[in-house]
């Protein structure tokens, strides 16, 4: 479905050279976190272990990108200015609610049970339907009189499978599957809940994977089994959204269009906004929760800031304030971007919890080999947490978990599921909930 449609001849592209490191866990060697790990980015491009090390070298740190907004900031005005910059509007989010394409995907789309894990039955015996629907949004921007940049973004929408998982005991199988005559009351999911989880997978590689995988790492099925309906997303140009003619997996491809006046962030953010419109206005969901990994964590951070309809946002390994040393990021994430001059990452965290009854948990990993690690940074993390909470009417916290793999790990899943369920059951989250987030190292006595 990803396409680039040309309305006439393409104008000459502006050649730009950008040094970009993709947010994928491609790391040489083993991550070691100690006191010598360079944590500050100095203005001259060198790395220091602290602010003094940068100052002694005659350079300031990158703190100018991370200067907090002054007391008394009108955060709603900041949001409108940010939305205008990102979407090219007067400050309002896109309002379209009807997808460009909808297709019901019949048959088994979820799989896995203990019988097949033990190799006592084939994997095909452990598959079932999650009532999957494919949704496609076309995002278009006129570049000039003869060329319009149009890209498709695919979203997979699945209903919860709570209560219809296969009967897997005894483990020798074969399992009893939903819908089978001997299961009786089991059936494929047909009823929606009132809570929708948006899950953004980020930079799934290889970006040109053949076919279109609706559940890249099993997280969608896990959420479905926990009782939540899910819409899953991927970055532009990756897998389901791969387009012919792009330059590998490098998002710097968008720079040529940005240089010609295109608001390129639309291709990263607008599919989620439109999906929320559809979920709220057409499907009737009451509560929207969003989570994502890596580039999907960045997208979750951005959307939590600009769309207050997201009640709870939980980015995983998606960002850090700009004065922290960044080991891996992509074109859309740079602190020098025009949107970041309006609202830097610390500002985004405030906006994600700016209103009462809005919540954001920034999940990071202690020794993430890709990016945004937590070890050695707890004091500085606590400092920006204090600033964000002082400005927000809702709740914000950073939750570092033990982990050395760039993934949504089991600890992260416990946080995501437990807070989503508490919100669904209680209708709100409390300061006590945030003070007792499971597996958060900052909740221990240091």
mmCIF file of N, CA, C and O in Angstrom, residues 147-219:
data_model
loop_
_atom_site.group_PDB
_atom_site.id
_atom_site.type_symbol
_atom_site.label_atom_id
_atom_site.label_comp_id
_atom_site.label_asym_id
_atom_site.label_seq_id
_atom_site.Cartn_x
_atom_site.Cartn_y
_atom_site.Cartn_z
ATOM 1 N N UNK A 147 3.917 18.549 -8.694
ATOM 2 C CA UNK A 147 4.283 17.376 -7.898
ATOM 3 C C UNK A 147 3.595 17.408 -6.535
ATOM 4 O O UNK A 147 3.634 18.414 -5.816
ATOM 5 N N UNK A 148 2.941 16.304 -6.203
ATOM 6 C CA UNK A 148 2.334 16.105 -4.888
ATOM 7 C C UNK A 148 2.939 14.867 -4.245
ATOM 8 O O UNK A 148 2.968 13.794 -4.855
ATOM 9 N N UNK A 149 3.431 15.011 -3.038
ATOM 10 C CA UNK A 149 4.006 13.888 -2.298
ATOM 11 C C UNK A 149 2.899 13.196 -1.516
ATOM 12 O O UNK A 149 2.356 13.756 -0.559
ATOM 13 N N UNK A 150 2.521 11.989 -1.942
ATOM 14 C CA UNK A 150 1.449 11.224 -1.299
ATOM 15 C C UNK A 150 1.998 9.892 -0.823
ATOM 16 O O UNK A 150 2.532 9.106 -1.618
ATOM 17 N N UNK A 151 1.867 9.626 0.459
ATOM 18 C CA UNK A 151 2.332 8.378 1.052
ATOM 19 C C UNK A 151 1.192 7.738 1.831
ATOM 20 O O UNK A 151 0.412 8.436 2.490
ATOM 21 N N UNK A 152 1.117 6.425 1.747
ATOM 22 C CA UNK A 152 0.113 5.681 2.496
ATOM 23 C C UNK A 152 0.677 5.196 3.819
ATOM 24 O O UNK A 152 1.848 4.810 3.914
ATOM 25 N N UNK A 153 -0.156 5.188 4.837
ATOM 26 C CA UNK A 153 0.208 4.667 6.150
ATOM 27 C C UNK A 153 -0.811 3.604 6.553
ATOM 28 O O UNK A 153 -2.011 3.858 6.598
ATOM 29 N N UNK A 154 -0.317 2.402 6.824
ATOM 30 C CA UNK A 154 -1.183 1.269 7.153
ATOM 31 C C UNK A 154 -1.299 1.103 8.664
ATOM 32 O O UNK A 154 -0.302 1.131 9.386
ATOM 33 N N UNK A 155 -2.508 0.922 9.138
ATOM 34 C CA UNK A 155 -2.804 0.696 10.549
ATOM 35 C C UNK A 155 -3.552 -0.625 10.671
ATOM 36 O O UNK A 155 -4.449 -0.906 9.863
ATOM 37 N N UNK A 156 -3.176 -1.442 11.655
ATOM 38 C CA UNK A 156 -3.894 -2.697 11.898
ATOM 39 C C UNK A 156 -4.682 -2.572 13.201
ATOM 40 O O UNK A 156 -4.138 -2.222 14.249
ATOM 41 N N UNK A 157 -5.961 -2.880 13.100
ATOM 42 C CA UNK A 157 -6.897 -2.727 14.214
ATOM 43 C C UNK A 157 -7.383 -4.112 14.618
ATOM 44 O O UNK A 157 -7.983 -4.839 13.812
ATOM 45 N N UNK A 158 -7.132 -4.506 15.863
ATOM 46 C CA UNK A 158 -7.519 -5.838 16.338
ATOM 47 C C UNK A 158 -8.306 -5.719 17.634
ATOM 48 O O UNK A 158 -8.060 -4.837 18.458
ATOM 49 N N UNK A 159 -9.273 -6.631 17.812
ATOM 50 C CA UNK A 159 -10.087 -6.645 19.021
ATOM 51 C C UNK A 159 -9.473 -7.565 20.067
ATOM 52 O O UNK A 159 -8.709 -8.477 19.761
ATOM 53 N N UNK A 160 -9.819 -7.293 21.306
ATOM 54 C CA UNK A 160 -9.242 -8.078 22.403
ATOM 55 C C UNK A 160 -9.664 -9.535 22.305
ATOM 56 O O UNK A 160 -10.768 -9.861 21.850
ATOM 57 N N UNK A 161 -8.773 -10.414 22.718
ATOM 58 C CA UNK A 161 -9.035 -11.855 22.698
ATOM 59 C C UNK A 161 -9.107 -12.421 24.110
ATOM 60 O O UNK A 161 -8.933 -13.616 24.320
ATOM 61 N N UNK A 162 -9.325 -11.558 25.078
ATOM 62 C CA UNK A 162 -9.422 -12.007 26.462
ATOM 63 C C UNK A 162 -10.539 -13.027 26.601
ATOM 64 O O UNK A 162 -11.684 -12.780 26.217
ATOM 65 N N UNK A 163 -10.214 -14.189 27.128
ATOM 66 C CA UNK A 163 -11.219 -15.223 27.339
ATOM 67 C C UNK A 163 -11.376 -16.190 26.190
ATOM 68 O O UNK A 163 -12.143 -17.138 26.296
ATOM 69 N N UNK A 164 -10.647 -15.964 25.079
ATOM 70 C CA UNK A 164 -10.787 -16.883 23.960
ATOM 71 C C UNK A 164 -9.435 -17.463 23.552
ATOM 72 O O UNK A 164 -9.246 -17.922 22.450
ATOM 73 N N UNK A 165 -8.471 -17.459 24.459
ATOM 74 C CA UNK A 165 -7.177 -18.059 24.169
ATOM 75 C C UNK A 165 -7.317 -19.580 24.109
ATOM 76 O O UNK A 165 -8.249 -20.148 24.680
ATOM 77 N N UNK A 166 -6.408 -20.265 23.422
ATOM 78 C CA UNK A 166 -6.537 -21.720 23.300
ATOM 79 C C UNK A 166 -6.316 -22.437 24.623
ATOM 80 O O UNK A 166 -5.513 -22.009 25.448
ATOM 81 N N UNK A 167 -7.058 -23.517 24.810
ATOM 82 C CA UNK A 167 -6.837 -24.382 25.963
ATOM 83 C C UNK A 167 -5.585 -25.206 25.688
ATOM 84 O O UNK A 167 -5.537 -25.970 24.721
ATOM 85 N N UNK A 168 -4.560 -25.065 26.504
ATOM 86 C CA UNK A 168 -3.257 -25.648 26.162
ATOM 87 C C UNK A 168 -2.850 -26.795 27.079
ATOM 88 O O UNK A 168 -1.741 -27.291 26.979
ATOM 89 N N UNK A 169 -3.717 -27.224 27.990
ATOM 90 C CA UNK A 169 -3.338 -28.318 28.886
ATOM 91 C C UNK A 169 -4.115 -29.570 28.525
ATOM 92 O O UNK A 169 -5.306 -29.485 28.235
ATOM 93 N N UNK A 170 -3.526 -30.755 28.523
ATOM 94 C CA UNK A 170 -2.115 -30.963 28.850
ATOM 95 C C UNK A 170 -1.195 -30.432 27.747
ATOM 96 O O UNK A 170 -1.619 -30.282 26.596
ATOM 97 N N UNK A 171 0.075 -30.122 28.083
ATOM 98 C CA UNK A 171 0.978 -29.509 27.109
ATOM 99 C C UNK A 171 1.304 -30.389 25.914
ATOM 100 O O UNK A 171 1.856 -29.908 24.937
ATOM 101 N N UNK A 172 0.944 -31.673 25.977
ATOM 102 C CA UNK A 172 1.189 -32.533 24.827
ATOM 103 C C UNK A 172 0.227 -32.234 23.688
ATOM 104 O O UNK A 172 0.438 -32.662 22.564
ATOM 105 N N UNK A 173 -0.832 -31.483 24.002
ATOM 106 C CA UNK A 173 -1.769 -31.045 22.963
ATOM 107 C C UNK A 173 -2.545 -32.213 22.359
ATOM 108 O O UNK A 173 -2.525 -33.327 22.853
ATOM 109 N N UNK A 174 -3.229 -31.992 21.224
ATOM 110 C CA UNK A 174 -3.333 -30.685 20.562
ATOM 111 C C UNK A 174 -4.221 -29.726 21.336
ATOM 112 O O UNK A 174 -5.085 -30.170 22.102
ATOM 113 N N UNK A 175 -4.014 -28.412 21.159
ATOM 114 C CA UNK A 175 -4.811 -27.443 21.907
ATOM 115 C C UNK A 175 -6.245 -27.389 21.390
ATOM 116 O O UNK A 175 -6.519 -27.744 20.255
ATOM 117 N N UNK A 176 -7.122 -26.939 22.248
ATOM 118 C CA UNK A 176 -8.501 -26.685 21.850
ATOM 119 C C UNK A 176 -8.605 -25.220 21.466
ATOM 120 O O UNK A 176 -8.301 -24.339 22.259
ATOM 121 N N UNK A 177 -9.022 -24.957 20.247
ATOM 122 C CA UNK A 177 -8.967 -23.601 19.722
ATOM 123 C C UNK A 177 -10.310 -22.891 19.791
ATOM 124 O O UNK A 177 -11.358 -23.533 19.748
ATOM 125 N N UNK A 178 -10.295 -21.551 19.892
ATOM 126 C CA UNK A 178 -11.552 -20.791 19.894
ATOM 127 C C UNK A 178 -12.376 -21.095 18.646
ATOM 128 O O UNK A 178 -11.848 -21.150 17.534
ATOM 129 N N UNK A 179 -13.668 -21.301 18.856
ATOM 130 C CA UNK A 179 -14.558 -21.572 17.733
ATOM 131 C C UNK A 179 -14.739 -23.045 17.441
ATOM 132 O O UNK A 179 -15.639 -23.423 16.705
ATOM 133 N N UNK A 180 -13.873 -23.887 18.003
ATOM 134 C CA UNK A 180 -13.995 -25.330 17.770
ATOM 135 C C UNK A 180 -15.215 -25.873 18.518
ATOM 136 O O UNK A 180 -15.601 -25.363 19.558
ATOM 137 N N UNK A 181 -15.787 -26.924 17.972
ATOM 138 C CA UNK A 181 -17.019 -27.464 18.540
ATOM 139 C C UNK A 181 -16.817 -27.942 19.975
ATOM 140 O O UNK A 181 -17.713 -27.800 20.815
ATOM 141 N N UNK A 182 -15.612 -28.495 20.264
ATOM 142 C CA UNK A 182 -15.391 -29.033 21.599
ATOM 143 C C UNK A 182 -15.020 -27.947 22.612
ATOM 144 O O UNK A 182 -14.848 -28.224 23.779
ATOM 145 N N UNK A 183 -14.889 -26.706 22.160
ATOM 146 C CA UNK A 183 -14.635 -25.617 23.101
ATOM 147 C C UNK A 183 -15.952 -25.053 23.613
ATOM 148 O O UNK A 183 -16.053 -24.569 24.724
ATOM 149 N N UNK A 184 -16.972 -25.138 22.793
ATOM 150 C CA UNK A 184 -18.285 -24.697 23.235
ATOM 151 C C UNK A 184 -18.451 -23.187 23.173
ATOM 152 O O UNK A 184 -18.768 -22.635 22.137
ATOM 153 N N UNK A 185 -18.251 -22.531 24.284
ATOM 154 C CA UNK A 185 -18.560 -21.109 24.393
ATOM 155 C C UNK A 185 -17.475 -20.195 23.820
ATOM 156 O O UNK A 185 -17.666 -18.986 23.778
ATOM 157 N N UNK A 186 -16.333 -20.727 23.450
ATOM 158 C CA UNK A 186 -15.255 -19.885 22.927
ATOM 159 C C UNK A 186 -15.586 -19.423 21.515
ATOM 160 O O UNK A 186 -16.140 -20.162 20.715
ATOM 161 N N UNK A 187 -15.253 -18.191 21.187
ATOM 162 C CA UNK A 187 -15.536 -17.653 19.858
ATOM 163 C C UNK A 187 -14.588 -16.481 19.586
ATOM 164 O O UNK A 187 -14.059 -15.876 20.512
ATOM 165 N N UNK A 188 -14.380 -16.160 18.302
ATOM 166 C CA UNK A 188 -13.535 -15.014 17.973
ATOM 167 C C UNK A 188 -14.117 -13.731 18.539
ATOM 168 O O UNK A 188 -15.345 -13.615 18.689
ATOM 169 N N UNK A 189 -13.302 -12.767 18.888
ATOM 170 C CA UNK A 189 -13.809 -11.539 19.510
ATOM 171 C C UNK A 189 -14.699 -10.752 18.560
ATOM 172 O O UNK A 189 -14.394 -10.583 17.393
ATOM 173 N N UNK A 190 -15.812 -10.303 19.076
ATOM 174 C CA UNK A 190 -16.745 -9.521 18.269
ATOM 175 C C UNK A 190 -17.154 -8.226 18.976
ATOM 176 O O UNK A 190 -17.807 -7.379 18.378
ATOM 177 N N UNK A 191 -16.765 -8.046 20.230
ATOM 178 C CA UNK A 191 -17.198 -6.885 20.999
ATOM 179 C C UNK A 191 -16.011 -5.995 21.330
ATOM 180 O O UNK A 191 -14.965 -6.459 21.781
ATOM 181 N N UNK A 192 -16.185 -4.724 21.122
ATOM 182 C CA UNK A 192 -15.144 -3.768 21.462
ATOM 183 C C UNK A 192 -15.248 -3.373 22.935
ATOM 184 O O UNK A 192 -16.330 -3.349 23.517
ATOM 185 N N UNK A 193 -14.110 -3.023 23.515
ATOM 186 C CA UNK A 193 -14.121 -2.430 24.843
ATOM 187 C C UNK A 193 -14.233 -0.918 24.681
ATOM 188 O O UNK A 193 -14.352 -0.412 23.564
ATOM 189 N N UNK A 194 -14.199 -0.164 25.776
ATOM 190 C CA UNK A 194 -14.273 1.291 25.671
ATOM 191 C C UNK A 194 -12.896 1.934 25.674
ATOM 192 O O UNK A 194 -12.776 3.157 25.598
ATOM 193 N N UNK A 195 -11.842 1.104 25.773
ATOM 194 C CA UNK A 195 -10.468 1.602 25.824
ATOM 195 C C UNK A 195 -9.688 1.066 24.641
ATOM 196 O O UNK A 195 -9.691 -0.140 24.385
ATOM 197 N N UNK A 196 -9.019 1.947 23.936
ATOM 198 C CA UNK A 196 -8.210 1.571 22.775
ATOM 199 C C UNK A 196 -6.744 1.892 23.054
ATOM 200 O O UNK A 196 -6.414 3.000 23.495
ATOM 201 N N UNK A 197 -5.866 0.919 22.792
ATOM 202 C CA UNK A 197 -4.431 1.128 22.934
ATOM 203 C C UNK A 197 -3.827 1.321 21.546
ATOM 204 O O UNK A 197 -4.002 0.482 20.657
ATOM 205 N N UNK A 198 -3.120 2.416 21.364
ATOM 206 C CA UNK A 198 -2.357 2.657 20.139
ATOM 207 C C UNK A 198 -0.932 2.205 20.398
ATOM 208 O O UNK A 198 -0.280 2.695 21.322
ATOM 209 N N UNK A 199 -0.434 1.268 19.590
ATOM 210 C CA UNK A 199 0.918 0.735 19.773
ATOM 211 C C UNK A 199 1.747 1.056 18.543
ATOM 212 O O UNK A 199 1.435 0.608 17.439
ATOM 213 N N UNK A 200 2.821 1.825 18.737
ATOM 214 C CA UNK A 200 3.663 2.242 17.614
ATOM 215 C C UNK A 200 4.988 1.486 17.660
ATOM 216 O O UNK A 200 5.731 1.580 18.626
ATOM 217 N N UNK A 201 5.257 0.728 16.582
ATOM 218 C CA UNK A 201 6.418 -0.160 16.559
ATOM 219 C C UNK A 201 7.730 0.532 16.193
ATOM 220 O O UNK A 201 8.799 -0.033 16.365
ATOM 221 N N UNK A 202 7.674 1.741 15.638
ATOM 222 C CA UNK A 202 8.906 2.464 15.361
ATOM 223 C C UNK A 202 9.665 1.950 14.162
ATOM 224 O O UNK A 202 9.090 1.551 13.146
ATOM 225 N N UNK A 203 11.000 1.936 14.294
ATOM 226 C CA UNK A 203 11.891 1.568 13.192
ATOM 227 C C UNK A 203 12.063 0.052 13.117
ATOM 228 O O UNK A 203 13.110 -0.497 13.484
ATOM 229 N N UNK A 204 11.060 -0.647 12.634
ATOM 230 C CA UNK A 204 11.185 -2.099 12.457
ATOM 231 C C UNK A 204 12.083 -2.400 11.268
ATOM 232 O O UNK A 204 11.867 -1.880 10.179
ATOM 233 N N UNK A 205 13.077 -3.250 11.475
ATOM 234 C CA UNK A 205 13.976 -3.597 10.377
ATOM 235 C C UNK A 205 13.912 -5.092 10.099
ATOM 236 O O UNK A 205 13.628 -5.886 11.003
ATOM 237 N N UNK A 206 14.185 -5.477 8.829
ATOM 238 C CA UNK A 206 14.532 -4.607 7.712
ATOM 239 C C UNK A 206 13.341 -3.772 7.260
ATOM 240 O O UNK A 206 12.196 -4.253 7.294
ATOM 241 N N UNK A 207 13.612 -2.532 6.840
ATOM 242 C CA UNK A 207 12.504 -1.648 6.492
ATOM 243 C C UNK A 207 11.762 -2.133 5.252
ATOM 244 O O UNK A 207 10.581 -1.832 5.077
ATOM 245 N N UNK A 208 12.436 -2.895 4.386
ATOM 246 C CA UNK A 208 11.811 -3.358 3.148
ATOM 247 C C UNK A 208 11.344 -4.801 3.244
ATOM 248 O O UNK A 208 11.284 -5.517 2.246
ATOM 249 N N UNK A 209 10.994 -5.233 4.461
ATOM 250 C CA UNK A 209 10.500 -6.595 4.655
ATOM 251 C C UNK A 209 9.318 -6.870 3.731
ATOM 252 O O UNK A 209 8.383 -6.080 3.651
ATOM 253 N N UNK A 210 9.379 -7.974 3.019
ATOM 254 C CA UNK A 210 8.304 -8.317 2.093
ATOM 255 C C UNK A 210 7.036 -8.668 2.878
ATOM 256 O O UNK A 210 7.087 -9.305 3.921
ATOM 257 N N UNK A 211 5.919 -8.266 2.348
ATOM 258 C CA UNK A 211 4.668 -8.504 3.043
ATOM 259 C C UNK A 211 4.401 -7.425 4.070
ATOM 260 O O UNK A 211 5.087 -6.409 4.133
ATOM 261 N N UNK A 212 3.418 -7.639 4.885
ATOM 262 C CA UNK A 212 3.003 -6.623 5.846
ATOM 263 C C UNK A 212 2.630 -7.318 7.142
ATOM 264 O O UNK A 212 1.581 -7.953 7.238
ATOM 265 N N UNK A 213 3.490 -7.247 8.145
ATOM 266 C CA UNK A 213 3.321 -7.979 9.386
ATOM 267 C C UNK A 213 2.469 -7.164 10.360
ATOM 268 O O UNK A 213 2.882 -6.085 10.791
ATOM 269 N N UNK A 214 1.288 -7.646 10.724
ATOM 270 C CA UNK A 214 0.429 -6.883 11.625
ATOM 271 C C UNK A 214 0.859 -6.926 13.080
ATOM 272 O O UNK A 214 0.328 -6.183 13.903
ATOM 273 N N UNK A 215 1.823 -7.790 13.420
ATOM 274 C CA UNK A 215 2.265 -7.897 14.821
ATOM 275 C C UNK A 215 3.751 -8.214 14.823
ATOM 276 O O UNK A 215 4.160 -9.370 14.888
ATOM 277 N N UNK A 216 4.565 -7.187 14.785
ATOM 278 C CA UNK A 216 6.001 -7.331 14.552
ATOM 279 C C UNK A 216 6.694 -8.186 15.610
ATOM 280 O O UNK A 216 7.516 -9.036 15.294
ATOM 281 N N UNK A 217 6.380 -7.964 16.890
ATOM 282 C CA UNK A 217 7.110 -8.655 17.961
ATOM 283 C C UNK A 217 6.206 -9.358 18.961
ATOM 284 O O UNK A 217 6.648 -9.755 20.039
ATOM 285 N N UNK A 218 4.947 -9.532 18.615
ATOM 286 C CA UNK A 218 4.014 -10.219 19.505
ATOM 287 C C UNK A 218 3.340 -9.322 20.525
ATOM 288 O O UNK A 218 2.475 -9.792 21.285
ATOM 289 N N UNK A 219 3.681 -8.035 20.551
ATOM 290 C CA UNK A 219 3.118 -7.136 21.554
ATOM 291 C C UNK A 219 1.625 -6.895 21.332
ATOM 292 O O UNK A 219 0.872 -6.707 22.289
#
